[in-house]
């Protein structure tokens, strides 16, 4: 896939990797590496989750690196720098192997969560640390993992659940150090108007597009409530860029109990409104499992052919 804007094809992204691992029996919610725990300890289970998403016929699967960094692998699993880098590098291989085994036409996006994700306390949902960090500090912190993932040659980098304009700007500046790498950037928002940290979403998205005219192929939101997607994306309408949205199932993370509040529900009923809003990259985040992705595939296929 060349990820051009010349066709109207909707690209289906997978669902929530961490929550699906949890559903399949791996305790990830209280683990400092989240889904990355499977990268270290449960590679077969990780491959099974990737496989179930591939068999649900998504076009892109994400690696288990959202909450994983070289430092936290060294700290929590007592690995050397070299071993930690190898684990991160292998995340792309594990995903790619599943796709090859399934002989599927599917692409690999390497997940990069925000600084707050590595704090393992839900900080990505408010970005409280943003004001105490500089752009250069963000770049320095994000560089080692991005360098390893770029070397592993995924099809894309997924900068995801980014809570603030400043961290987003740092990430797109950092991406310029890897000129052959393309990616998407999706913000986290807790309402219909602003990033989780409080900047108008329109300004935050515009800044990403301005700073990265070529490398960022899509801008949007993820792990937001499914009802907020259309109003958020509509505020980006002036931007000459593809849009991406992969909401959670309407759940909120409770850092006190380390669980999701609310039962959550299906995002499938919202999918047609996303296509109508001009969103090209559509998928699911937390509590969206392979069965739901399969349903979304059917909706996209039937609705796209009708349009
Ligand atoms: Zn999520």
Short mmCIF file of C-alpha atoms and ligand atoms in Angstrom, two decimals:
data_model
loop_
_atom_site.label_atom_id
_atom_site.label_comp_id
_atom_site.label_asym_id
_atom_site.label_seq_id
_atom_site.Cartn_x
_atom_site.Cartn_y
_atom_site.Cartn_z
CA UNK A 1 0.00 0.00 0.00
CA UNK A 2 1.36 3.42 -0.77
CA UNK A 3 -1.01 5.29 1.57
CA UNK A 4 -1.86 7.91 -1.03
CA UNK A 5 -4.92 10.09 -0.90
CA UNK A 6 -5.96 9.22 -4.44
CA UNK A 7 -8.61 6.65 -3.65
CA UNK A 8 -11.69 6.53 -1.49
CA UNK A 9 -10.89 3.17 0.07
CA UNK A 10 -11.52 3.02 3.81
CA UNK A 11 -8.57 1.49 5.69
CA UNK A 12 -9.58 -0.69 8.64
CA UNK A 13 -7.24 -0.66 11.65
CA UNK A 14 -7.34 -3.38 14.33
CA UNK A 15 -8.88 -3.06 17.83
CA UNK A 16 -7.51 -2.78 21.35
CA UNK A 17 -4.45 -4.99 21.71
CA UNK A 18 -4.05 -4.64 25.49
CA UNK A 19 -7.71 -5.20 26.29
CA UNK A 20 -7.91 -8.19 23.92
CA UNK A 21 -4.83 -9.75 25.56
CA UNK A 22 -6.63 -9.22 28.87
CA UNK A 23 -9.78 -10.82 27.49
CA UNK A 24 -7.65 -13.80 26.40
CA UNK A 25 -6.35 -14.25 29.93
CA UNK A 26 -3.17 -12.15 30.26
CA UNK A 27 -3.22 -9.70 33.19
CA UNK A 28 -2.01 -6.50 31.53
CA UNK A 29 -3.99 -3.79 33.33
CA UNK A 30 -1.68 -3.58 36.33
CA UNK A 31 1.50 -4.20 34.37
CA UNK A 32 3.87 -1.27 33.72
CA UNK A 33 4.35 -2.46 30.14
CA UNK A 34 0.61 -2.98 29.40
CA UNK A 35 0.36 -5.01 26.15
CA UNK A 36 4.16 -4.96 26.03
CA UNK A 37 4.13 -7.60 28.76
CA UNK A 38 3.21 -10.08 26.02
CA UNK A 39 6.23 -9.02 23.96
CA UNK A 40 8.49 -10.18 26.79
CA UNK A 41 6.59 -13.11 28.24
CA UNK A 42 3.72 -14.30 26.05
CA UNK A 43 4.73 -14.02 22.42
CA UNK A 44 2.45 -16.85 21.31
CA UNK A 45 -0.59 -15.24 22.88
CA UNK A 46 0.42 -11.95 21.29
CA UNK A 47 0.65 -13.67 17.90
CA UNK A 48 -2.81 -15.16 18.49
CA UNK A 49 -4.30 -11.70 19.09
CA UNK A 50 -2.58 -10.34 15.97
CA UNK A 51 -3.85 -13.39 14.04
CA UNK A 52 -7.43 -12.91 15.20
CA UNK A 53 -7.34 -9.29 14.03
CA UNK A 54 -5.79 -10.30 10.70
CA UNK A 55 -8.47 -12.98 10.26
CA UNK A 56 -11.08 -10.31 11.03
CA UNK A 57 -9.74 -8.76 7.80
CA UNK A 58 -8.31 -5.51 9.03
CA UNK A 59 -5.83 -3.70 6.79
CA UNK A 60 -3.41 -2.57 9.52
CA UNK A 61 -2.34 -4.15 12.81
CA UNK A 62 -0.43 -2.33 15.56
CA UNK A 63 2.59 -3.61 17.44
CA UNK A 64 2.59 -4.18 21.22
CA UNK A 65 4.94 -1.25 21.88
CA UNK A 66 2.47 1.40 23.10
CA UNK A 67 3.79 1.46 26.66
CA UNK A 68 7.20 -0.13 26.04
CA UNK A 69 10.47 1.79 26.11
CA UNK A 70 14.09 0.73 26.33
CA UNK A 71 14.24 2.14 29.86
CA UNK A 72 11.14 0.44 31.23
CA UNK A 73 12.19 -2.90 29.76
CA UNK A 74 15.55 -2.51 31.50
CA UNK A 75 13.94 -1.42 34.77
CA UNK A 76 11.07 -3.86 35.03
CA UNK A 77 12.57 -6.90 33.34
CA UNK A 78 16.24 -6.42 34.22
CA UNK A 79 17.33 -6.55 30.60
CA UNK A 80 20.43 -5.01 29.07
CA UNK A 81 20.07 -2.10 26.66
CA UNK A 82 20.76 -4.47 23.80
CA UNK A 83 18.16 -7.03 24.92
CA UNK A 84 15.56 -4.29 25.39
CA UNK A 85 16.17 -2.98 21.88
CA UNK A 86 15.83 -6.48 20.49
CA UNK A 87 12.43 -6.94 22.18
CA UNK A 88 11.20 -3.68 20.66
CA UNK A 89 12.63 -4.60 17.24
CA UNK A 90 10.94 -8.02 17.38
CA UNK A 91 7.50 -6.46 17.88
CA UNK A 92 7.41 -5.65 14.17
CA UNK A 93 8.70 -9.11 13.24
CA UNK A 94 6.02 -10.87 15.33
CA UNK A 95 3.27 -8.88 13.65
CA UNK A 96 4.79 -9.36 10.18
CA UNK A 97 5.20 -13.13 10.68
CA UNK A 98 1.51 -13.53 11.49
CA UNK A 99 0.54 -11.64 8.34
CA UNK A 100 2.89 -13.81 6.25
CA UNK A 101 1.55 -17.02 7.80
CA UNK A 102 -1.98 -15.93 7.05
CA UNK A 103 -0.96 -14.83 3.54
CA UNK A 104 -2.94 -11.69 4.25
CA UNK A 105 -2.71 -8.26 2.67
CA UNK A 106 -2.23 -6.37 5.88
CA UNK A 107 0.22 -3.74 7.08
CA UNK A 108 2.13 -3.17 10.30
CA UNK A 109 2.02 0.11 12.22
CA UNK A 110 4.51 0.39 15.07
CA UNK A 111 2.82 1.89 18.10
CA UNK A 112 4.35 4.84 19.95
CA UNK A 113 2.39 5.90 23.02
CA UNK A 114 3.02 9.24 24.75
CA UNK A 115 5.40 9.94 27.62
CA UNK A 116 2.42 9.67 29.97
CA UNK A 117 1.70 6.08 28.91
CA UNK A 118 5.07 4.95 30.24
CA UNK A 119 4.14 6.38 33.64
CA UNK A 120 1.51 3.58 33.74
CA UNK A 121 -1.02 5.70 35.61
CA UNK A 122 -3.37 6.93 32.88
CA UNK A 123 -1.42 10.21 32.45
CA UNK A 124 -2.05 10.09 28.70
CA UNK A 125 -5.68 10.93 29.43
CA UNK A 126 -4.83 14.35 30.87
CA UNK A 127 -1.23 15.11 29.83
CA UNK A 128 -0.53 16.84 33.17
CA UNK A 129 3.26 16.55 32.63
CA UNK A 130 3.22 18.59 29.41
CA UNK A 131 3.95 22.01 30.92
CA UNK A 132 6.99 20.80 32.82
CA UNK A 133 8.69 19.41 29.70
CA UNK A 134 10.32 21.11 26.71
CA UNK A 135 10.05 20.04 23.08
CA UNK A 136 13.69 18.91 23.25
CA UNK A 137 13.03 16.81 26.37
CA UNK A 138 10.12 15.10 24.63
CA UNK A 139 12.28 14.42 21.57
CA UNK A 140 15.12 13.01 23.67
CA UNK A 141 12.72 10.77 25.57
CA UNK A 142 10.98 9.42 22.44
CA UNK A 143 14.10 9.02 20.26
CA UNK A 144 15.50 5.60 21.41
CA UNK A 145 12.29 3.60 20.82
CA UNK A 146 11.50 5.36 17.56
CA UNK A 147 15.04 4.67 16.31
CA UNK A 148 14.71 0.93 16.99
CA UNK A 149 11.23 0.73 15.47
CA UNK A 150 12.31 2.66 12.37
CA UNK A 151 15.14 0.16 11.93
CA UNK A 152 12.62 -2.70 12.08
CA UNK A 153 10.88 -1.18 9.02
CA UNK A 154 7.18 -1.22 9.85
CA UNK A 155 4.91 0.14 7.13
CA UNK A 156 3.95 3.04 9.37
CA UNK A 157 4.53 4.54 12.79
CA UNK A 158 1.38 5.07 14.88
CA UNK A 159 1.86 8.00 17.25
CA UNK A 160 -1.23 7.40 19.33
CA UNK A 161 -3.22 8.64 22.32
CA UNK A 162 -1.13 11.84 22.31
CA UNK A 163 -2.63 14.17 24.92
CA UNK A 164 -1.13 17.53 23.99
CA UNK A 165 -0.16 19.79 21.12
CA UNK A 166 3.38 20.17 22.50
CA UNK A 167 4.13 16.46 22.62
CA UNK A 168 2.63 16.05 19.12
CA UNK A 169 4.87 18.83 17.79
CA UNK A 170 7.91 17.18 19.37
CA UNK A 171 7.02 13.84 17.76
CA UNK A 172 6.63 15.22 14.25
CA UNK A 173 9.88 17.15 14.63
CA UNK A 174 11.60 13.97 15.79
CA UNK A 175 10.18 12.03 12.84
CA UNK A 176 12.15 14.32 10.52
CA UNK A 177 15.30 12.61 11.79
CA UNK A 178 13.93 9.48 10.05
CA UNK A 179 13.05 10.93 6.64
CA UNK A 180 12.00 7.64 5.03
CA UNK A 181 9.45 6.81 7.72
CA UNK A 182 5.78 7.72 7.48
CA UNK A 183 3.14 7.60 10.18
CA UNK A 184 -0.13 8.88 11.57
CA UNK A 185 -0.69 10.96 14.67
CA UNK A 186 -3.83 10.63 16.74
CA UNK A 187 -4.72 12.69 19.77
CA UNK A 188 -6.54 11.71 22.92
CA UNK A 189 -9.44 13.97 23.87
CA UNK A 190 -11.82 13.87 26.81
CA UNK A 191 -14.48 16.13 25.28
CA UNK A 192 -15.56 17.23 21.78
CA UNK A 193 -13.37 20.33 21.53
CA UNK A 194 -9.91 20.00 23.03
CA UNK A 195 -6.97 17.65 23.41
CA UNK A 196 -6.83 15.81 26.73
CA UNK A 197 -4.42 18.52 27.90
CA UNK A 198 -6.79 21.29 26.84
CA UNK A 199 -5.63 22.87 23.56
CA UNK A 200 -8.29 23.36 20.85
CA UNK A 201 -8.13 20.19 18.73
CA UNK A 202 -8.26 22.27 15.57
CA UNK A 203 -5.05 24.11 16.53
CA UNK A 204 -3.25 20.95 17.63
CA UNK A 205 -4.08 19.07 14.42
CA UNK A 206 -3.26 22.08 12.23
CA UNK A 207 0.14 22.38 13.84
CA UNK A 208 0.94 18.71 13.11
CA UNK A 209 -0.08 19.12 9.45
CA UNK A 210 1.93 22.32 9.09
CA UNK A 211 5.07 20.87 10.68
CA UNK A 212 4.86 17.61 8.76
CA UNK A 213 3.59 18.14 5.23
CA UNK A 214 4.89 14.79 3.92
CA UNK A 215 5.56 12.26 6.66
CA UNK A 216 2.31 12.34 8.65
CA UNK A 217 -0.23 10.73 6.32
CA UNK A 218 -3.24 11.09 8.64
CA UNK A 219 -4.26 13.02 11.72
CA UNK A 220 -7.11 12.30 14.11
CA UNK A 221 -8.13 10.84 17.46
CA UNK A 222 -8.00 7.51 19.31
CA UNK A 223 -9.14 6.00 22.60
CA UNK A 224 -11.87 8.63 22.72
CA UNK A 225 -15.57 7.99 23.37
CA UNK A 226 -17.19 6.85 20.08
CA UNK A 227 -19.77 9.65 20.28
CA UNK A 228 -17.09 12.35 20.24
CA UNK A 229 -15.36 11.25 17.03
CA UNK A 230 -17.45 13.11 14.45
CA UNK A 231 -17.54 16.48 16.26
CA UNK A 232 -13.78 16.27 16.88
CA UNK A 233 -12.91 15.36 13.29
CA UNK A 234 -15.25 18.04 11.90
CA UNK A 235 -13.02 20.64 13.55
CA UNK A 236 -10.13 19.40 11.41
CA UNK A 237 -12.06 19.74 8.15
CA UNK A 238 -10.01 22.64 6.83
CA UNK A 239 -6.87 20.50 6.87
CA UNK A 240 -5.55 19.01 3.66
CA UNK A 241 -4.91 15.60 5.19
CA UNK A 242 -6.55 12.19 5.60
CA UNK A 243 -8.34 11.63 8.91
CA UNK A 244 -8.06 8.74 11.32
CA UNK A 245 -10.25 7.65 14.24
CA UNK A 246 -10.17 4.56 16.39
CA UNK A 247 -12.28 5.14 19.50
CA UNK A 248 -12.60 2.90 22.51
CA UNK A 249 -15.91 1.22 23.29
CA UNK A 250 -17.09 4.14 25.43
CA UNK A 251 -15.05 3.31 28.51
CA UNK A 252 -12.87 5.41 30.79
CA UNK A 253 -9.72 4.28 32.56
CA UNK A 254 -9.79 4.52 36.34
CA UNK A 255 -6.18 4.79 37.54
CA UNK A 256 -7.23 4.23 41.16
CA UNK A 257 -8.61 0.76 40.56
CA UNK A 258 -6.53 0.08 37.41
CA UNK A 259 -9.67 -0.98 35.55
CA UNK A 260 -12.06 0.44 32.96
CA UNK A 261 -15.15 2.20 34.27
CA UNK A 262 -18.46 1.53 32.50
CA UNK A 263 -19.32 -1.65 30.70
CA UNK A 264 -18.59 -0.17 27.32
CA UNK A 265 -20.56 -0.89 24.21
CA UNK A 266 -20.16 -1.55 20.55
CA UNK A 267 -18.71 1.04 18.22
CA UNK A 268 -20.23 -0.60 15.13
CA UNK A 269 -23.37 1.60 15.13
CA UNK A 270 -21.15 4.68 14.72
CA UNK A 271 -19.12 3.48 11.71
CA UNK A 272 -21.38 4.82 8.95
CA UNK A 273 -21.27 8.29 10.51
CA UNK A 274 -17.47 8.11 10.50
CA UNK A 275 -17.40 7.25 6.80
CA UNK A 276 -19.89 10.05 6.09
CA UNK A 277 -17.63 12.47 8.01
CA UNK A 278 -14.83 11.66 5.56
CA UNK A 279 -12.67 9.57 7.89
CA UNK A 280 -10.41 7.27 5.85
CA UNK A 281 -8.64 5.26 8.59
CA UNK A 282 -11.13 3.64 10.97
CA UNK A 283 -10.61 1.08 13.75
CA UNK A 284 -11.04 0.46 17.45
CA UNK A 285 -9.07 1.03 20.64
CA UNK A 286 -9.65 -0.27 24.18
CA UNK A 287 -12.38 -2.90 24.60
CA UNK A 288 -12.82 -3.32 20.84
CA UNK A 289 -12.00 -6.97 20.14
CA UNK A 290 -11.53 -9.03 16.95
CA UNK A 291 -15.24 -9.96 16.80
CA UNK A 292 -16.18 -6.28 16.74
CA UNK A 293 -13.55 -5.57 14.08
CA UNK A 294 -15.06 -8.34 11.93
CA UNK A 295 -18.46 -6.65 12.23
CA UNK A 296 -16.92 -3.29 11.32
CA UNK A 297 -15.28 -4.89 8.26
CA UNK A 298 -18.71 -6.01 7.04
CA UNK A 299 -20.19 -2.56 7.62
CA UNK A 300 -17.34 -0.86 5.75
CA UNK A 301 -17.54 -3.30 2.83
CA UNK A 302 -21.28 -3.06 2.43
CA UNK A 303 -21.54 0.68 2.99
CA UNK A 304 -18.55 1.56 0.79
CA UNK A 305 -19.99 -0.37 -2.15
CA UNK A 306 -23.33 1.38 -1.64
CA UNK A 307 -21.76 4.88 -1.71
ZN1 LIG B 1 -7.34 2.69 24.08
#
